[in-house]
mmCIF file with all atom_site columns, C-alpha atoms in Angstrom:
data_model
loop_
_atom_site.group_PDB
_atom_site.id
_atom_site.type_symbol
_atom_site.label_atom_id
_atom_site.label_alt_id
_atom_site.label_comp_id
_atom_site.label_asym_id
_atom_site.label_entity_id
_atom_site.label_seq_id
_atom_site.pdbx_PDB_ins_code
_atom_site.Cartn_x
_atom_site.Cartn_y
_atom_site.Cartn_z
_atom_site.occupancy
_atom_site.B_iso_or_equiv
_atom_site.pdbx_formal_charge
_atom_site.auth_seq_id
_atom_site.auth_comp_id
_atom_site.auth_asym_id
_atom_site.auth_atom_id
_atom_site.pdbx_PDB_model_num
ATOM 1   C CA . GLU J 1 1   ? 4.711   -2.877  14.240  1.00 55.00 ? 1   GLU J CA 1
ATOM 2   C CA . TRP J 1 2   ? 2.274   -2.424  11.385  1.00 72.00 ? 2   TRP J CA 1
ATOM 3   C CA . VAL J 1 3   ? 5.202   -2.893  8.849   1.00 79.00 ? 3   VAL J CA 1
ATOM 4   C CA . SER J 1 4   ? 3.183   -5.157  6.630   1.00 79.00 ? 4   SER J CA 1
ATOM 5   C CA . GLN J 1 5   ? 0.180   -2.860  6.451   1.00 79.00 ? 5   GLN J CA 1
ATOM 6   C CA . ALA J 1 6   ? 2.369   0.235   5.774   1.00 80.00 ? 6   ALA J CA 1
ATOM 7   C CA . SER J 1 7   ? 4.186   -1.816  2.819   1.00 83.00 ? 7   SER J CA 1
ATOM 8   C CA . LEU J 1 8   ? 0.737   -2.698  1.568   1.00 81.00 ? 8   LEU J CA 1
ATOM 9   C CA . PHE J 1 9   ? -0.135  0.992   1.446   1.00 79.00 ? 9   PHE J CA 1
ATOM 10  C CA . CYS J 1 10  ? 2.758   1.651   -0.604  1.00 82.00 ? 10  CYS J CA 1
ATOM 11  C CA . ILE J 1 11  ? 1.877   -1.112  -3.076  1.00 83.00 ? 11  ILE J CA 1
ATOM 12  C CA . MET J 1 12  ? -1.659  -0.013  -3.587  1.00 79.00 ? 12  MET J CA 1
ATOM 13  C CA . ARG J 1 13  ? -0.445  3.425   -4.021  1.00 77.00 ? 13  ARG J CA 1
ATOM 14  C CA . THR J 1 14  ? 1.981   2.167   -6.673  1.00 80.00 ? 14  THR J CA 1
ATOM 15  C CA . CYS J 1 15  ? -0.487  -0.379  -8.437  1.00 81.00 ? 15  CYS J CA 1
ATOM 16  C CA . HIS J 1 16  ? -4.011  0.566   -7.457  1.00 74.00 ? 16  HIS J CA 1
ATOM 17  C CA . THR J 1 17  ? -4.460  4.081   -6.840  1.00 69.00 ? 17  THR J CA 1
ATOM 18  C CA . SER J 1 18  ? -8.001  3.878   -7.116  1.00 67.00 ? 18  SER J CA 1
ATOM 19  C CA . SER J 1 19  ? -8.215  1.756   -3.983  1.00 64.00 ? 19  SER J CA 1
ATOM 20  C CA . VAL J 1 20  ? -6.393  4.065   -1.629  1.00 54.00 ? 20  VAL J CA 1
ATOM 21  C CA . VAL J 1 21  ? -9.231  5.808   0.462   1.00 53.00 ? 21  VAL J CA 1
ATOM 22  C CA . LEU J 1 22  ? -9.001  8.418   2.981   1.00 52.00 ? 22  LEU J CA 1
ATOM 23  C CA . VAL J 1 23  ? -9.879  6.861   6.446   1.00 49.00 ? 23  VAL J CA 1
ATOM 24  C CA . PRO J 1 24  ? -10.841 9.665   9.027   1.00 48.00 ? 24  PRO J CA 1
ATOM 25  C CA . TYR J 1 25  ? -8.225  9.686   11.958  1.00 53.00 ? 25  TYR J CA 1
ATOM 26  C CA . VAL J 1 26  ? -9.844  8.454   15.034  1.00 54.00 ? 26  VAL J CA 1
ATOM 27  C CA . ILE J 1 27  ? -8.323  8.432   18.506  1.00 58.00 ? 27  ILE J CA 1
ATOM 28  C CA . GLY J 1 28  ? -8.891  5.626   20.683  1.00 66.00 ? 28  GLY J CA 1
ATOM 29  C CA . ARG J 1 29  ? -7.373  3.482   23.078  1.00 68.00 ? 29  ARG J CA 1
ATOM 30  C CA . ASN J 1 30  ? -7.529  -0.111  23.884  1.00 70.00 ? 30  ASN J CA 1
ATOM 31  C CA . GLY J 1 31  ? -6.500  -0.642  27.487  1.00 73.00 ? 31  GLY J CA 1
ATOM 32  C CA . ALA J 1 32  ? -6.211  -4.455  26.819  1.00 76.00 ? 32  ALA J CA 1
ATOM 33  C CA . HIS J 1 33  ? -3.718  -4.030  23.962  1.00 70.00 ? 33  HIS J CA 1
ATOM 34  C CA . ARG J 1 34  ? -0.297  -5.195  24.380  1.00 72.00 ? 34  ARG J CA 1
ATOM 35  C CA . GLU J 1 35  ? 2.685   -2.626  24.681  1.00 74.00 ? 35  GLU J CA 1
ATOM 36  C CA . TYR J 1 36  ? 4.537   -2.099  21.434  1.00 67.00 ? 36  TYR J CA 1
ATOM 37  C CA . THR J 1 37  ? 6.964   0.308   20.069  1.00 69.00 ? 37  THR J CA 1
ATOM 38  C CA . ARG J 1 38  ? 5.232   3.140   18.353  1.00 69.00 ? 38  ARG J CA 1
ATOM 39  C CA . GLY J 1 39  ? 6.762   5.063   15.145  1.00 71.00 ? 39  GLY J CA 1
ATOM 40  C CA . LEU J 1 40  ? 7.737   4.273   11.847  1.00 75.00 ? 40  LEU J CA 1
ATOM 41  C CA . ASN J 1 41  ? 10.827  2.169   10.945  1.00 82.00 ? 41  ASN J CA 1
ATOM 42  C CA . MET J 1 42  ? 11.343  2.853   7.522   1.00 84.00 ? 42  MET J CA 1
ATOM 43  C CA . GLY J 1 43  ? 14.305  0.600   7.153   1.00 87.00 ? 43  GLY J CA 1
ATOM 44  C CA . GLN J 1 44  ? 12.238  -2.057  8.248   1.00 88.00 ? 44  GLN J CA 1
ATOM 45  C CA . ILE J 1 45  ? 9.014   -1.253  5.881   1.00 87.00 ? 45  ILE J CA 1
ATOM 46  C CA . TYR J 1 46  ? 11.200  -0.843  2.958   1.00 90.00 ? 46  TYR J CA 1
ATOM 47  C CA . LYS J 1 47  ? 13.084  -4.384  3.675   1.00 91.00 ? 47  LYS J CA 1
ATOM 48  C CA . THR J 1 48  ? 9.545   -6.064  3.796   1.00 90.00 ? 48  THR J CA 1
ATOM 49  C CA . ILE J 1 49  ? 8.590   -4.433  0.344   1.00 90.00 ? 49  ILE J CA 1
ATOM 50  C CA . VAL J 1 50  ? 12.009  -5.652  -0.953  1.00 92.00 ? 50  VAL J CA 1
ATOM 51  C CA . ASP J 1 51  ? 11.551  -9.252  0.362   1.00 92.00 ? 51  ASP J CA 1
ATOM 52  C CA . ASN J 1 52  ? 8.068   -9.533  -0.555  1.00 89.00 ? 52  ASN J CA 1
ATOM 53  C CA . TYR J 1 53  ? 7.252   -7.682  -3.908  1.00 89.00 ? 53  TYR J CA 1
ATOM 54  C CA . HIS J 1 54  ? 10.599  -6.829  -5.728  1.00 92.00 ? 54  HIS J CA 1
ATOM 55  C CA . ASP J 1 55  ? 11.038  -9.137  -8.388  1.00 90.00 ? 55  ASP J CA 1
ATOM 56  C CA . GLU J 1 56  ? 14.413  -8.913  -10.079 1.00 90.00 ? 56  GLU J CA 1
ATOM 57  C CA . GLU J 1 57  ? 13.244  -11.374 -12.960 1.00 90.00 ? 57  GLU J CA 1
ATOM 58  C CA . THR J 1 58  ? 10.881  -9.091  -14.325 1.00 89.00 ? 58  THR J CA 1
ATOM 59  C CA . GLY J 1 59  ? 12.480  -5.790  -13.183 1.00 90.00 ? 59  GLY J CA 1
ATOM 60  C CA . PHE J 1 60  ? 9.823   -4.991  -10.970 1.00 90.00 ? 60  PHE J CA 1
ATOM 61  C CA . TYR J 1 61  ? 10.716  -2.493  -8.120  1.00 90.00 ? 61  TYR J CA 1
ATOM 62  C CA . PRO J 1 62  ? 7.829   -1.201  -6.698  1.00 89.00 ? 62  PRO J CA 1
ATOM 63  C CA . CYS J 1 63  ? 8.076   1.761   -4.000  1.00 88.00 ? 63  CYS J CA 1
ATOM 64  C CA . LYS J 1 64  ? 11.862  1.900   -4.676  1.00 86.00 ? 64  LYS J CA 1
ATOM 65  C CA . GLU J 1 65  ? 12.101  5.491   -3.729  1.00 85.00 ? 65  GLU J CA 1
ATOM 66  C CA . LEU J 1 66  ? 10.276  5.094   -0.409  1.00 82.00 ? 66  LEU J CA 1
ATOM 67  C CA . THR J 1 67  ? 9.005   8.057   1.675   1.00 79.00 ? 67  THR J CA 1
ATOM 68  C CA . VAL J 1 68  ? 6.806   8.486   4.829   1.00 77.00 ? 68  VAL J CA 1
ATOM 69  C CA . ASP J 1 69  ? 4.168   9.906   2.657   1.00 72.00 ? 69  ASP J CA 1
ATOM 70  C CA . ASP J 1 70  ? 4.040   6.535   0.821   1.00 72.00 ? 70  ASP J CA 1
ATOM 71  C CA . VAL J 1 71  ? 2.935   4.467   3.878   1.00 71.00 ? 71  VAL J CA 1
ATOM 72  C CA . PHE J 1 72  ? 0.138   6.903   4.884   1.00 66.00 ? 72  PHE J CA 1
ATOM 73  C CA . GLN J 1 73  ? -3.415  6.741   3.531   1.00 57.00 ? 73  GLN J CA 1
ATOM 74  C CA . GLY J 1 74  ? -4.126  10.642  3.611   1.00 55.00 ? 74  GLY J CA 1
ATOM 75  C CA . ARG J 1 75  ? -1.874  11.542  1.149   1.00 54.00 ? 75  ARG J CA 1
ATOM 76  C CA . ASP J 1 76  ? -4.211  11.077  -1.990  1.00 55.00 ? 76  ASP J CA 1
ATOM 77  C CA . PHE J 1 77  ? -7.330  12.816  -0.606  1.00 61.00 ? 77  PHE J CA 1
ATOM 78  C CA . THR J 1 78  ? -9.580  13.646  -3.536  1.00 61.00 ? 78  THR J CA 1
ATOM 79  C CA . GLY J 1 79  ? -11.565 16.510  -2.210  1.00 68.00 ? 79  GLY J CA 1
ATOM 80  C CA . LEU J 1 80  ? -15.275 17.024  -1.967  1.00 74.00 ? 80  LEU J CA 1
ATOM 81  C CA . HIS J 1 81  ? -17.616 16.170  -4.871  1.00 76.00 ? 81  HIS J CA 1
ATOM 82  C CA . GLU J 1 82  ? -21.071 16.874  -5.460  1.00 83.00 ? 82  GLU J CA 1
ATOM 83  C CA . SER J 1 83  ? -21.932 13.472  -6.622  1.00 83.00 ? 83  SER J CA 1
ATOM 84  C CA . GLY J 1 84  ? -20.682 9.844   -7.113  1.00 80.00 ? 84  GLY J CA 1
ATOM 85  C CA . GLU J 1 85  ? -20.145 10.429  -11.052 1.00 85.00 ? 85  GLU J CA 1
ATOM 86  C CA . GLU J 1 86  ? -17.962 13.589  -10.121 1.00 82.00 ? 86  GLU J CA 1
ATOM 87  C CA . LEU J 1 87  ? -15.882 11.575  -7.656  1.00 77.00 ? 87  LEU J CA 1
ATOM 88  C CA . ASN J 1 88  ? -15.360 8.772   -10.026 1.00 78.00 ? 88  ASN J CA 1
ATOM 89  C CA . LYS J 1 89  ? -13.888 11.091  -12.760 1.00 80.00 ? 89  LYS J CA 1
ATOM 90  C CA . SER J 1 90  ? -11.185 12.111  -9.980  1.00 76.00 ? 90  SER J CA 1
ATOM 91  C CA . ILE J 1 91  ? -10.067 8.802   -9.303  1.00 76.00 ? 91  ILE J CA 1
ATOM 92  C CA . PRO J 1 92  ? -7.017  7.407   -11.207 1.00 75.00 ? 92  PRO J CA 1
ATOM 93  C CA . PRO J 1 93  ? -7.256  4.025   -13.037 1.00 77.00 ? 93  PRO J CA 1
ATOM 94  C CA . PRO J 1 94  ? -5.214  1.026   -11.876 1.00 76.00 ? 94  PRO J CA 1
ATOM 95  C CA . LYS J 1 95  ? -1.531  0.734   -13.300 1.00 76.00 ? 95  LYS J CA 1
ATOM 96  C CA . LEU J 1 96  ? -2.286  -2.731  -14.206 1.00 77.00 ? 96  LEU J CA 1
ATOM 97  C CA . ASP J 1 97  ? 0.881   -2.720  -16.880 1.00 83.00 ? 97  ASP J CA 1
ATOM 98  C CA . THR J 1 98  ? 3.266   -1.570  -14.360 1.00 82.00 ? 98  THR J CA 1
ATOM 99  C CA . CYS J 1 99  ? 2.397   -3.997  -11.901 1.00 86.00 ? 99  CYS J CA 1
ATOM 100 C CA . SER J 1 100 ? 1.615   -6.911  -13.994 1.00 89.00 ? 100 SER J CA 1
ATOM 101 C CA . PRO J 1 101 ? 4.381   -8.795  -12.625 1.00 89.00 ? 101 PRO J CA 1
ATOM 102 C CA . MET J 1 102 ? 2.947   -8.851  -9.300  1.00 85.00 ? 102 MET J CA 1
ATOM 103 C CA . LYS J 1 103 ? -0.533  -9.787  -10.644 1.00 84.00 ? 103 LYS J CA 1
ATOM 104 C CA . LYS J 1 104 ? 1.138   -12.863 -12.803 1.00 88.00 ? 104 LYS J CA 1
ATOM 105 C CA . ARG J 1 105 ? 2.884   -13.918 -9.565  1.00 86.00 ? 105 ARG J CA 1
ATOM 106 C CA . TYR J 1 106 ? -0.446  -13.972 -7.510  1.00 85.00 ? 106 TYR J CA 1
ATOM 107 C CA . ASP J 1 107 ? -2.369  -15.748 -10.549 1.00 90.00 ? 107 ASP J CA 1
ATOM 108 C CA . ASP J 1 108 ? 0.514   -18.400 -10.509 1.00 91.00 ? 108 ASP J CA 1
ATOM 109 C CA . TRP J 1 109 ? 0.347   -18.704 -6.732  1.00 90.00 ? 109 TRP J CA 1
ATOM 110 C CA . GLU J 1 110 ? -3.877  -18.922 -6.927  1.00 93.00 ? 110 GLU J CA 1
ATOM 111 C CA . SER J 1 111 ? -3.690  -21.626 -9.726  1.00 95.00 ? 111 SER J CA 1
ATOM 112 C CA . GLN J 1 112 ? -1.581  -24.019 -7.285  1.00 95.00 ? 112 GLN J CA 1
ATOM 113 C CA . ILE J 1 113 ? -3.995  -23.955 -4.311  1.00 91.00 ? 113 ILE J CA 1
#
């Protein structure tokens, strides 16, 4: 049921790898939470990406070869570092050229609101 979040993980990994962080896995249970189907429906996640992010006009097709690893945050673990400066050196820069069609789309949308 977290299809949109899984889709965004893949988009972030594609365009803004420096923004992908490892969140420690915490086991918790909310007794008041409604029942829902657990697990990943990769077809549904991919359809969400296609419907919301693919742009034929610009040839922008992120996450085209979608795998389970693309929708989990823990794949890009940077390891341990002695200082913030050392950590910063290991974080890749964003791929602004690759994802410029998405940025333009959001800039256009923002200018209309």
